[in-house]
Coordinates of C-alpha atoms in Angstrom, one line a residue:
Chain A
X1 CA -61.9 3.9 -8.7
X2 CA -59.4 6.3 -10.0
X3 CA -56.9 5.8 -7.5
X4 CA -54.7 2.8 -8.8
X5 CA -51.4 2.8 -6.8
X6 CA -50.3 -0.3 -8.6
X7 CA -50.2 1.3 -12.1
X8 CA -48.5 4.5 -10.9
X9 CA -45.6 2.6 -9.3
X10 CA -45.3 0.6 -12.5
X11 CA -45.2 3.7 -14.7
X12 CA -42.6 5.5 -12.2
X13 CA -40.6 2.1 -12.8
X14 CA -40.7 2.2 -16.5
X15 CA -39.8 5.9 -16.5
X16 CA -36.9 5.5 -14.3
X17 CA -35.7 2.3 -16.4
X18 CA -36.0 4.4 -19.4
X19 CA -34.0 7.4 -17.9
X20 CA -31.3 4.6 -17.0
X21 CA -31.1 3.4 -20.2
X22 CA -31.0 6.6 -22.1
X23 CA -27.8 7.5 -19.9
X24 CA -26.3 4.1 -20.6
X25 CA -26.9 4.9 -24.4
X26 CA -25.4 8.3 -24.1
X27 CA -22.2 7.4 -21.9
X28 CA -21.7 4.6 -24.6
X29 CA -21.8 7.2 -27.6
X30 CA -19.1 9.1 -25.6
X31 CA -15.5 8.2 -26.1
X32 CA -13.7 7.4 -23.2
X33 CA -9.9 7.9 -22.7
X34 CA -8.1 6.5 -19.9
X35 CA -5.5 8.6 -18.4
X36 CA -3.1 6.2 -16.2
X37 CA -1.3 8.6 -14.0
X38 CA 0.7 8.7 -10.8
X39 CA -0.2 9.8 -7.3
X40 CA -0.2 13.6 -6.8
X41 CA -1.6 14.5 -10.3
X42 CA -5.4 14.1 -9.3
X43 CA -6.0 17.6 -9.1
X44 CA -3.8 18.7 -11.8
X45 CA -5.4 16.5 -14.4
X46 CA -9.3 17.0 -13.3
X47 CA -8.4 20.7 -14.3
X48 CA -6.7 19.9 -17.6
X49 CA -9.6 17.5 -18.6
X50 CA -12.2 20.2 -18.2
X51 CA -10.1 22.3 -20.1
X52 CA -9.7 19.8 -22.7
X53 CA -13.3 19.2 -23.0
X54 CA -14.0 23.1 -23.1
X55 CA -11.6 23.1 -26.3
X56 CA -13.4 20.3 -28.1
X57 CA -16.6 21.8 -27.4
X58 CA -15.4 25.4 -28.6
X59 CA -13.8 23.6 -31.7
X60 CA -17.4 22.0 -32.1
X61 CA -16.4 18.5 -31.3
X62 CA -18.1 16.1 -29.3
X63 CA -16.9 16.3 -25.7
X64 CA -15.1 12.9 -24.4
X65 CA -14.9 11.5 -20.9
X66 CA -11.6 11.2 -19.6
X67 CA -11.2 8.7 -16.6
X68 CA -8.0 9.1 -14.6
X69 CA -6.7 6.5 -12.8
X70 CA -4.0 7.3 -9.9
X71 CA -1.5 5.0 -7.9
X72 CA 2.0 4.5 -7.5
X73 CA 4.1 5.1 -10.4
X74 CA 5.5 1.8 -10.6
X75 CA 2.3 -0.1 -9.8
X76 CA 0.4 2.0 -12.6
X77 CA 3.3 0.8 -14.9
X78 CA 2.7 -3.0 -13.9
X79 CA -1.2 -2.4 -14.2
X80 CA -0.6 -1.3 -17.9
X81 CA 1.8 -4.2 -18.5
X82 CA -0.5 -6.7 -17.2
X83 CA -3.5 -5.4 -19.6
X84 CA -4.9 -2.3 -18.0
X85 CA -6.5 -0.4 -20.9
X86 CA -4.8 2.8 -20.8
X87 CA -4.8 5.2 -23.9
X88 CA -2.4 7.4 -22.2
X89 CA 0.1 7.0 -19.5
X90 CA 1.2 10.2 -17.5
X91 CA 3.7 8.7 -15.0
X92 CA 6.3 9.7 -12.4
X93 CA 9.4 8.8 -14.2
X94 CA 10.6 7.9 -17.8
X95 CA 11.9 4.3 -16.5
X96 CA 8.4 3.2 -15.7
X97 CA 7.3 4.0 -19.5
X98 CA 10.4 2.4 -20.5
X99 CA 9.4 -0.8 -18.5
X100 CA 6.0 -0.7 -20.3
X101 CA 7.9 -0.1 -23.6
X102 CA 10.1 -3.1 -23.1
X103 CA 8.2 -5.7 -21.1
X104 CA 5.0 -5.4 -23.0
X105 CA 5.9 -3.7 -26.2
X106 CA 2.6 -1.9 -26.1
X107 CA 4.6 1.4 -26.6
X108 CA 7.6 1.7 -29.1
X109 CA 11.0 1.9 -27.6
X110 CA 11.5 5.5 -29.1
X111 CA 8.6 7.0 -27.4
X112 CA 10.3 9.8 -25.7
X113 CA 11.4 11.5 -28.9
X114 CA 7.9 11.7 -30.3
X115 CA 6.9 14.7 -28.3
X116 CA 8.7 18.0 -27.5
X117 CA 10.7 18.3 -24.4
X118 CA 11.4 14.6 -24.3
X119 CA 7.8 14.1 -23.9
X120 CA 7.7 16.2 -20.6
X121 CA 5.1 18.7 -20.8
X122 CA 5.8 20.1 -17.1
X123 CA 8.4 18.9 -14.6
X124 CA 9.0 19.3 -10.7
X125 CA 12.0 19.4 -8.4
X126 CA 12.6 18.4 -5.0
X127 CA 12.4 20.7 -1.8
X128 CA 12.2 20.5 1.7
X129 CA 9.1 21.1 3.8
X130 CA 10.1 22.1 7.5
X131 CA 8.1 22.9 10.6
X132 CA 7.2 26.5 10.9
X133 CA 9.7 28.8 11.8
X134 CA 12.7 26.1 10.8
X135 CA 13.5 25.1 14.3
X136 CA 16.4 22.6 13.1
X137 CA 17.6 25.5 10.6
X138 CA 17.4 23.2 7.9
X139 CA 19.0 25.0 4.7
X140 CA 20.7 22.5 2.4
X141 CA 21.2 18.7 1.9
X142 CA 24.2 18.5 4.6
X143 CA 21.5 19.5 7.1
X144 CA 19.5 16.4 6.7
X145 CA 22.7 14.2 7.3
X146 CA 23.4 15.9 10.7
X147 CA 22.6 13.7 13.9
X148 CA 19.3 14.3 15.7
X149 CA 17.5 15.5 12.6
X150 CA 14.7 13.4 11.5
X151 CA 14.1 13.0 7.8
X152 CA 10.8 12.0 6.0
X153 CA 10.8 10.4 2.7
X154 CA 9.4 7.5 1.0
X155 CA 10.9 4.2 0.0
X156 CA 12.8 4.6 -3.3
X157 CA 12.2 1.1 -3.8
X158 CA 8.6 1.2 -4.1
X159 CA 8.1 4.8 -4.8
X160 CA 9.1 6.9 -8.1
X161 CA 9.0 10.3 -6.5
X162 CA 11.5 8.9 -3.6
X163 CA 13.8 8.0 -6.1
X164 CA 14.1 11.7 -7.4
X165 CA 14.9 12.7 -3.8
X166 CA 17.7 10.2 -3.4
X167 CA 19.1 11.2 -6.5
X168 CA 18.9 14.9 -5.6
X169 CA 20.8 14.0 -2.5
X170 CA 23.2 12.1 -4.4
X171 CA 23.9 14.7 -6.7
X172 CA 24.4 17.2 -4.0
X173 CA 27.0 14.7 -2.4
X174 CA 28.8 14.5 -5.7
X175 CA 29.4 18.0 -5.9
X176 CA 30.4 18.5 -2.2
X177 CA 32.7 15.7 -2.1
X178 CA 34.2 16.4 -5.6
X179 CA 32.9 12.9 -6.8
X180 CA 34.5 11.0 -4.1
X181 CA 32.0 8.1 -4.2
X182 CA 32.6 6.6 -0.9
X183 CA 32.1 9.7 0.9
X184 CA 28.8 10.2 -1.2
X185 CA 27.7 6.7 -0.2
X186 CA 28.3 7.7 3.6
X187 CA 26.6 11.1 3.1
X188 CA 23.3 9.8 1.6
X189 CA 23.6 6.6 3.9
X190 CA 23.4 9.3 6.9
X191 CA 20.3 10.9 5.5
X192 CA 18.5 7.7 5.2
X193 CA 19.6 6.8 8.8
X194 CA 17.9 9.7 9.9
X195 CA 14.5 8.5 8.5
X196 CA 12.2 6.9 11.2
X197 CA 9.5 5.7 8.7
X198 CA 10.1 4.9 4.9
X199 CA 6.4 5.1 3.7
X200 CA 5.7 3.1 0.2
X201 CA 4.4 6.4 -1.6
X202 CA 5.0 10.2 -1.9
X203 CA 1.7 11.0 -0.3
X204 CA 2.0 8.6 2.6
X205 CA 5.2 10.4 3.5
X206 CA 3.5 13.8 3.3
X207 CA 0.8 12.6 5.6
X208 CA 3.2 11.2 8.1
X209 CA 5.3 14.5 8.1
X210 CA 1.9 17.2 8.1
X211 CA -0.6 15.2 9.8
X212 CA 1.1 12.6 11.9
X213 CA 3.7 15.0 13.2
X214 CA 6.9 12.6 12.4
X215 CA 10.2 14.1 11.8
X216 CA 11.5 17.4 11.3
X217 CA 11.9 17.6 7.4
X218 CA 10.0 16.1 4.5
X219 CA 11.6 15.7 1.2
X220 CA 9.0 16.2 -1.4
X221 CA 8.1 17.0 -4.8
X222 CA 7.7 20.8 -5.3
X223 CA 4.2 20.6 -6.3
X224 CA 3.3 18.3 -3.2
X225 CA 5.2 20.4 -0.7
X226 CA 3.0 23.7 -2.0
X227 CA -0.3 21.5 -1.6
X228 CA 0.7 20.1 1.8
X229 CA 1.3 23.8 2.8
X230 CA -2.5 24.5 1.6
X231 CA -4.1 21.5 2.7
X232 CA -2.8 20.9 5.9
X233 CA -2.6 24.8 7.2
X234 CA -0.9 27.8 5.9
X235 CA 1.7 28.9 8.4
X236 CA 2.3 25.4 9.9
X237 CA 5.2 24.5 7.6
X238 CA 8.1 26.5 5.7
X239 CA 9.3 25.5 2.3
X240 CA 13.0 25.3 2.1
X241 CA 14.6 25.2 -1.4
X242 CA 18.1 23.6 -1.4
X243 CA 21.4 25.0 -3.2
X244 CA 20.9 22.0 -5.8
X245 CA 18.3 19.8 -6.7
X246 CA 17.1 17.8 -9.6
X247 CA 14.7 18.3 -12.5
X248 CA 12.0 15.7 -11.8
X249 CA 10.7 15.0 -15.4
X250 CA 7.4 13.4 -15.6
X251 CA 7.0 12.4 -19.1
X252 CA 3.5 11.1 -20.9
X253 CA 3.0 8.7 -23.8
X254 CA 0.1 7.2 -25.8
X255 CA -0.2 3.3 -25.6
X256 CA -0.1 2.6 -29.0
X257 CA -1.3 -0.7 -29.1
X258 CA -4.3 0.1 -26.9
X259 CA -5.1 2.9 -28.7
X260 CA -5.1 1.4 -32.0
X261 CA -7.2 -1.7 -31.0
X262 CA -9.7 0.8 -29.5
X263 CA -9.5 3.3 -32.4
X264 CA -8.9 6.2 -30.1
X265 CA -5.3 7.3 -31.0
X266 CA -6.4 10.6 -32.7
X267 CA -8.2 11.8 -29.8
X268 CA -5.2 10.3 -27.5
X269 CA -2.9 12.3 -29.3
X270 CA -4.6 15.2 -29.4
X271 CA -5.3 15.2 -25.6
X272 CA -1.4 14.7 -25.0
X273 CA -0.6 17.7 -27.5
X274 CA -3.0 19.6 -25.5
X275 CA -0.6 19.5 -22.4
X276 CA 1.5 21.6 -24.4
X277 CA -1.0 24.2 -25.1
X278 CA -1.0 27.7 -23.3
X279 CA -4.4 26.6 -21.5
X280 CA -2.8 23.3 -20.2
X281 CA 0.7 24.8 -19.4
X282 CA -1.0 27.8 -17.3
X283 CA -3.1 25.1 -15.3
X284 CA 0.3 23.0 -14.5
X285 CA 1.8 26.3 -13.4
X286 CA -1.1 27.2 -11.2
X287 CA -0.6 23.5 -9.6
X288 CA 2.8 24.3 -8.9
X289 CA 4.1 22.3 -11.8
X290 CA 7.0 23.7 -13.4
X291 CA 5.9 24.3 -17.1
X292 CA 7.8 23.4 -20.3
X293 CA 6.5 26.7 -21.9
X294 CA 6.8 29.2 -19.2
X295 CA 5.9 32.1 -21.4
X296 CA 2.4 30.5 -21.6
X297 CA 1.9 30.6 -17.8
X298 CA 0.7 33.4 -15.6
X299 CA 3.9 35.4 -14.3
X300 CA 2.5 35.5 -10.7
X301 CA 2.5 31.5 -10.8
X302 CA 6.0 31.4 -12.1
X303 CA 7.5 33.6 -9.3
X304 CA 6.5 31.3 -6.8
X305 CA 9.3 29.0 -8.2
X306 CA 12.7 29.6 -6.5
X307 CA 15.8 29.5 -8.8
X308 CA 18.1 26.7 -8.2
X309 CA 20.6 24.4 -9.8
X310 CA 18.8 21.5 -11.3
X311 CA 20.6 18.2 -12.2
X312 CA 19.4 16.4 -15.3
X313 CA 18.8 12.6 -15.0
X314 CA 20.2 12.3 -18.4
X315 CA 23.3 14.7 -18.1
X316 CA 24.3 14.0 -14.5
X317 CA 23.1 10.6 -14.0
X318 CA 23.2 8.8 -17.4
X319 CA 19.6 8.1 -18.1
X320 CA 17.3 6.2 -16.1
X321 CA 18.5 2.8 -16.9
X322 CA 21.8 3.6 -15.6
X323 CA 20.7 5.2 -12.5
X324 CA 18.1 2.5 -11.7
X325 CA 20.6 -0.2 -12.1
X326 CA 23.5 1.3 -9.9
X327 CA 21.2 2.8 -7.1
X328 CA 17.9 1.0 -6.9
X329 CA 18.4 -2.6 -8.2
X330 CA 18.3 -5.6 -5.8
X331 CA 21.5 -5.4 -3.6
X332 CA 22.6 -2.1 -5.3
X333 CA 23.6 1.0 -3.4
X334 CA 20.6 2.0 -1.9
X335 CA 20.0 -1.7 -0.4
X336 CA 23.8 -1.6 0.9
X337 CA 22.9 1.6 3.0
X338 CA 20.7 -0.7 5.3
X339 CA 22.6 -3.9 5.3
X340 CA 24.7 -4.0 8.7
X341 CA 28.1 -3.5 7.4
X342 CA 31.2 -5.0 9.2
Chain B
X1 CA -15.9 -58.3 6.7
X2 CA -15.0 -56.2 3.7
X3 CA -13.2 -52.8 4.3
X4 CA -15.2 -50.0 3.5
X5 CA -14.1 -46.6 2.3
X6 CA -16.8 -45.0 3.8
X7 CA -19.4 -45.4 6.5
X8 CA -22.7 -45.9 5.6
X9 CA -24.5 -42.8 5.7
X10 CA -28.7 -42.1 5.3
X11 CA -27.9 -39.2 2.7
X12 CA -26.8 -40.7 -0.6
X13 CA -24.5 -38.7 -2.9
X14 CA -21.0 -39.4 -1.5
X15 CA -19.5 -39.7 -5.1
X16 CA -20.9 -36.6 -6.3
X17 CA -20.1 -34.5 -2.9
X18 CA -16.6 -35.7 -2.9
X19 CA -16.0 -34.9 -6.9
X20 CA -17.3 -31.6 -6.3
X21 CA -15.0 -30.8 -3.2
X22 CA -11.9 -31.9 -4.8
X23 CA -12.9 -30.0 -8.0
X24 CA -13.8 -26.7 -6.1
X25 CA -10.5 -26.9 -3.9
X26 CA -8.6 -27.7 -6.9
X27 CA -9.9 -24.6 -8.7
X28 CA -9.9 -22.2 -5.7
X29 CA -7.1 -23.3 -3.8
X30 CA -4.6 -25.6 -5.6
X31 CA -4.4 -23.9 -8.9
X32 CA -3.5 -20.7 -8.0
X33 CA -1.0 -22.1 -5.7
X34 CA 0.6 -24.3 -8.1
X35 CA 0.8 -21.3 -10.5
X36 CA 2.8 -19.4 -7.6
X37 CA 5.1 -22.3 -7.2
X38 CA 5.8 -23.0 -10.8
X39 CA 6.5 -19.1 -10.9
X40 CA 8.9 -19.3 -8.3
X41 CA 10.9 -22.5 -9.5
X42 CA 12.1 -19.9 -11.8
X43 CA 14.6 -18.7 -9.5
X44 CA 16.2 -22.4 -9.3
X45 CA 17.7 -23.8 -6.2
X46 CA 20.3 -21.6 -6.1
X47 CA 18.3 -18.7 -6.0
X48 CA 16.0 -20.2 -3.8
X49 CA 19.0 -20.7 -1.3
X50 CA 20.2 -17.2 -1.8
X51 CA 16.9 -15.7 -0.9
X52 CA 16.3 -17.6 2.1
X53 CA 19.9 -17.0 3.6
X54 CA 19.3 -13.4 2.8
X55 CA 19.8 -11.4 6.3
X56 CA 17.1 -9.0 5.1
X57 CA 14.6 -11.5 3.8
X58 CA 15.0 -13.5 7.2
X59 CA 15.0 -10.4 9.2
X60 CA 11.5 -9.6 7.4
X61 CA 10.3 -13.3 7.9
X62 CA 11.0 -13.0 11.5
X63 CA 9.1 -9.9 11.9
X64 CA 6.1 -11.2 10.1
X65 CA 5.9 -14.8 11.7
X66 CA 7.3 -13.7 15.1
X67 CA 4.7 -10.7 15.6
X68 CA 2.0 -12.6 13.8
X69 CA 2.5 -15.6 16.5
X70 CA 2.7 -12.9 19.4
X71 CA -0.3 -11.0 18.3
X72 CA -2.4 -14.3 18.0
X73 CA -1.2 -15.6 21.4
X74 CA -2.3 -12.0 22.8
X75 CA -5.5 -12.4 21.1
X76 CA -6.1 -16.0 22.4
X77 CA -6.0 -14.7 26.2
X78 CA -8.2 -11.5 25.6
X79 CA -10.3 -12.6 22.9
X80 CA -11.3 -15.6 25.0
X81 CA -12.3 -13.3 27.8
X82 CA -14.1 -11.0 25.4
X83 CA -16.0 -14.1 24.1
X84 CA -16.8 -15.4 27.8
X85 CA -18.1 -12.0 29.0
X86 CA -20.2 -11.8 25.9
X87 CA -21.8 -15.4 26.2
X88 CA -22.0 -15.3 30.1
X89 CA -23.3 -12.0 31.1
X90 CA -26.2 -10.1 30.2
X91 CA -25.4 -6.3 30.5
X92 CA -27.0 -3.1 28.3
X93 CA -25.2 -2.6 25.1
X94 CA -24.2 -6.3 24.8
X95 CA -25.5 -6.5 21.3
X96 CA -23.5 -3.3 20.4
X97 CA -20.3 -4.7 21.8
X98 CA -20.8 -8.2 20.0
X99 CA -21.1 -6.4 16.9
X100 CA -18.3 -4.3 17.3
X101 CA -16.2 -7.4 17.4
X102 CA -16.8 -8.2 13.8
X103 CA -15.9 -4.7 12.8
X104 CA -11.9 -5.5 12.2
X105 CA -13.3 -8.0 9.5
X106 CA -15.5 -5.5 7.7
X107 CA -13.4 -2.6 7.8
X108 CA -11.0 -2.4 4.7
X109 CA -7.4 -3.0 5.9
X110 CA -6.0 0.4 4.6
X111 CA -8.4 2.3 6.5
X112 CA -7.8 0.3 9.6
X113 CA -4.1 1.3 9.1
X114 CA -4.6 4.9 8.9
X115 CA -6.6 5.1 11.5
X116 CA -4.2 3.0 14.0
X117 CA -1.4 5.2 12.6
X118 CA -3.2 8.5 13.4
X119 CA -4.3 7.2 16.8
X120 CA -0.4 5.8 17.7
X121 CA 1.6 8.5 16.0
X122 CA 3.6 10.7 18.1
X123 CA 1.0 13.4 18.0
X124 CA -1.9 11.0 18.2
X125 CA -4.4 10.4 21.3
X126 CA -2.4 7.5 22.4
X127 CA 0.8 8.0 20.9
X128 CA 1.2 11.4 22.5
X129 CA 0.6 9.6 26.0
X130 CA 3.7 7.6 25.6
X131 CA 5.9 10.2 23.8
X132 CA 7.1 11.9 26.8
X133 CA 8.7 8.6 28.0
X134 CA 10.5 7.9 24.9
X135 CA 8.0 5.2 23.7
X136 CA 7.3 5.3 19.9
X137 CA 4.6 3.1 19.0
X138 CA 3.8 3.9 15.4
X139 CA 6.6 3.1 13.0
X140 CA 8.1 0.5 15.1
X141 CA 7.5 -3.4 15.4
X142 CA 5.4 -2.3 18.3
X143 CA 3.1 -0.8 16.0
X144 CA 2.8 -3.6 13.5
X145 CA 2.0 -5.7 16.9
X146 CA -1.0 -3.5 17.7
X147 CA -2.3 -3.5 14.1
X148 CA -2.0 -7.3 14.2
X149 CA -4.0 -7.6 17.5
X150 CA -6.4 -5.3 15.8
X151 CA -7.3 -7.6 12.7
X152 CA -6.8 -10.6 14.7
X153 CA -9.5 -10.2 17.6
X154 CA -12.6 -11.4 15.7
X155 CA -11.0 -14.7 14.8
X156 CA -10.6 -15.9 18.3
X157 CA -14.0 -14.4 19.7
X158 CA -15.9 -15.6 16.8
X159 CA -14.4 -19.5 17.1
X160 CA -14.4 -19.9 20.7
X161 CA -18.1 -17.8 21.4
X162 CA -20.3 -20.8 20.1
X163 CA -18.4 -23.4 22.1
X164 CA -18.8 -21.2 25.5
X165 CA -22.3 -21.0 24.5
X166 CA -22.7 -24.9 24.4
X167 CA -20.9 -25.5 27.8
X168 CA -23.5 -26.1 30.6
X169 CA -23.0 -24.0 33.6
X170 CA -24.1 -27.4 35.6
X171 CA -20.6 -28.5 34.8
X172 CA -18.9 -25.7 36.7
X173 CA -21.4 -25.9 39.4
X174 CA -20.6 -29.7 40.2
X175 CA -17.0 -28.7 40.1
X176 CA -17.5 -26.3 42.8
X177 CA -19.6 -29.1 44.7
X178 CA -17.0 -31.6 44.7
X179 CA -14.7 -29.3 46.4
X180 CA -12.5 -27.8 43.4
X181 CA -11.4 -24.4 43.7
X182 CA -11.9 -21.4 41.2
X183 CA -8.5 -21.9 39.3
X184 CA -9.2 -25.7 39.3
X185 CA -12.4 -25.1 37.8
X186 CA -11.1 -22.6 35.2
X187 CA -8.0 -24.9 34.1
X188 CA -9.4 -28.5 34.5
X189 CA -13.2 -28.0 33.9
X190 CA -13.8 -24.9 31.5
X191 CA -10.6 -24.5 29.3
X192 CA -10.1 -28.4 28.1
X193 CA -13.4 -28.5 26.1
X194 CA -12.5 -24.8 24.6
X195 CA -8.8 -25.7 23.6
X196 CA -9.7 -27.1 20.1
X197 CA -11.8 -24.0 19.2
X198 CA -9.1 -21.8 20.7
X199 CA -6.3 -23.4 18.9
X200 CA -8.6 -22.8 15.5
X201 CA -9.2 -19.3 16.2
X202 CA -5.4 -19.0 16.9
X203 CA -4.3 -20.4 13.8
X204 CA -7.0 -18.4 11.8
X205 CA -5.6 -15.2 13.4
X206 CA -2.0 -16.2 13.1
X207 CA -2.5 -17.2 9.2
X208 CA -4.4 -13.5 8.5
X209 CA -1.4 -11.7 10.5
X210 CA 1.6 -13.4 8.5
X211 CA -0.1 -12.1 5.3
X212 CA -1.4 -8.8 6.4
X213 CA -0.3 -6.0 4.4
X214 CA -2.8 -3.1 4.1
X215 CA -3.3 -2.4 7.9
X216 CA 0.4 -2.4 8.8
X217 CA 2.3 -0.7 5.9
X218 CA 0.8 2.7 7.6
X219 CA 2.0 2.0 10.9
X220 CA 5.2 -0.2 10.4
X221 CA 8.0 2.3 9.7
X222 CA 9.2 -0.3 7.0
X223 CA 12.8 0.4 8.1
X224 CA 14.9 -2.7 6.7
X225 CA 15.8 -5.2 9.3
X226 CA 13.9 -3.6 11.9
X227 CA 10.4 -2.8 10.9
X228 CA 10.1 -4.4 7.5
X229 CA 7.4 -6.9 6.8
X230 CA 7.8 -9.8 4.4
X231 CA 5.1 -8.7 2.4
X232 CA 6.8 -5.4 1.7
X233 CA 9.7 -7.3 0.3
X234 CA 7.2 -8.9 -1.9
X235 CA 6.0 -5.7 -3.3
X236 CA 9.5 -4.4 -3.5
X237 CA 10.5 -7.3 -5.6
X238 CA 7.4 -6.6 -7.7
X239 CA 8.2 -3.1 -8.2
X240 CA 11.6 -4.2 -9.7
X241 CA 9.8 -6.5 -12.1
X242 CA 11.1 -9.6 -10.3
X243 CA 8.1 -11.8 -10.4
X244 CA 10.3 -14.9 -9.7
X245 CA 11.8 -13.7 -6.5
X246 CA 8.4 -12.1 -5.6
X247 CA 6.9 -15.3 -5.8
X248 CA 9.8 -17.4 -4.1
X249 CA 9.5 -15.2 -1.3
X250 CA 5.8 -15.9 -1.2
X251 CA 6.6 -19.7 -1.5
X252 CA 8.8 -19.5 1.6
X253 CA 6.1 -17.9 3.5
X254 CA 3.6 -20.4 2.3
X255 CA 5.8 -23.3 3.4
X256 CA 6.7 -21.9 6.9
X257 CA 3.0 -21.0 7.3
X258 CA 1.8 -24.3 6.1
X259 CA 4.2 -26.1 8.8
X260 CA 3.0 -23.9 11.6
X261 CA -0.4 -24.4 10.7
X262 CA 0.2 -28.4 10.5
X263 CA 1.6 -28.3 13.9
X264 CA -1.3 -26.2 15.2
X265 CA -3.7 -29.0 13.9
X266 CA -1.2 -31.8 15.2
X267 CA -1.7 -30.0 19.1
X268 CA -5.3 -29.6 18.3
X269 CA -5.7 -33.4 17.4
X270 CA -3.6 -34.3 20.3
X271 CA -5.4 -32.1 22.7
X272 CA -8.8 -33.8 21.6
X273 CA -7.5 -37.4 22.0
X274 CA -6.0 -36.7 25.4
X275 CA -8.9 -34.7 27.2
X276 CA -11.6 -36.8 25.4
X277 CA -13.5 -33.9 24.0
X278 CA -14.8 -33.8 20.4

């Protein structure tokens, strides 16, 4: 009687249990950093995290696990305020990190001055994606206000990216009408009245435009526009760069209270500093983000970016706090666009 | 004869069971609701008044409640037919159809919303059929209505189905032999005992529809005053860190929903008394 299946099963179970336990042990020994980011950065941070670990290994340090969380920028900020254990936040606009600093005090108020370039390792801008051949002949922001053009853009009330879209249009209007605010309001209002749908996030709008065939033009992050071009079929869309747009700064910060409690400050700071390294800057440019240090990026990647006049949130709009209150607050200018005026 | 709070039961344990019921309901239902109302109270009576008279909030509430009622009514008719067919007829694939009814329960709502938006978008399978006639389904209130009909169907079918199964066929045959025509049999013999269950299903489908977010948001269009639902307004308030405003809208929704559900319950009780069916 050599055949004893019961015993063999037991041995296998024990082996499996040991294997599971050892992986748990390993993952516990490994330090975990949680990077709370916004929606379209999935692919970017996957590459950066890998490069960061490669660098740690090259420096003969223990590799770490960087976990990434993605979602709408505002929702992510709320999650951190409500206690999500983020080590670093990499969000779509500084207003969301300001909100964490103000409402949870987990980040000091002067966070933006702690890293170079106002803590913005790479930025993007706002461009148009149109159907192949540009049948509606859309060249600039005025064309979006034309009757009969359908504009796809997310809701600025729920999407950080959408606020950049809105402000870029506003900035164009200011230049065009020489600062006549009533005319600018009417102009931006005309663009939003051309919107058949306001998705809650930037990805949602991209899908509506690219996959569902809604609208003639998508106002999008530059990186998202290129991604849509790659993802949903080359040659189905054209990218149109307007004459004026905005520098969409997407800043980063460590969450001080969290890293101090977890003892990960040193690593988290190294991780953020790494975003300015040659490798990370080159990766960002490859993913169609405009790097803060263009000299580190590949020439071919940089050549893809069109040159255009870029407005700045701080110089042209008086900073996010002011822009938020005048444009996107409750019953502020954006809400007034839709209120039935009479 | 002394008044007794409860009727004698063969099974002991009334005190324990009632205590448990109250504690459980308090913990699971009332406590979160109390927190909600408390938070909403921060806006004060003036703020609350401004909120419920704001045309945009009113528009969103009208969209949410109106379409939820309409969708529940649609499901009451067609869900009932589905339940009837599933109980009364034997046909190949019946088990499969029966299982498919539960799918809207099981599917994550966001997935349902994305699937519906893809189908009814101007270039979708169904949307492209209507587009040449200038009818838009996705990104209009019609799209919201379709999403609500989708998620509400199982509530009606699953509440009515067991009651139909209980009904004796002999009663219908008796009605026929006594000279009733088919319509009389349907409206005076078959429907009355089903009414309480139908109302329960209607109330459940309606309540679910009012609070629905995930499946609607992708197909709604979310244009203020036109296709904006009340839950989206709540999300917008949260996005502005206006927790009090968000909970205030939620409280208003809660009060309206409670009033409507109460009314449905009263109709149910009335129909029971009047028709003499338990």
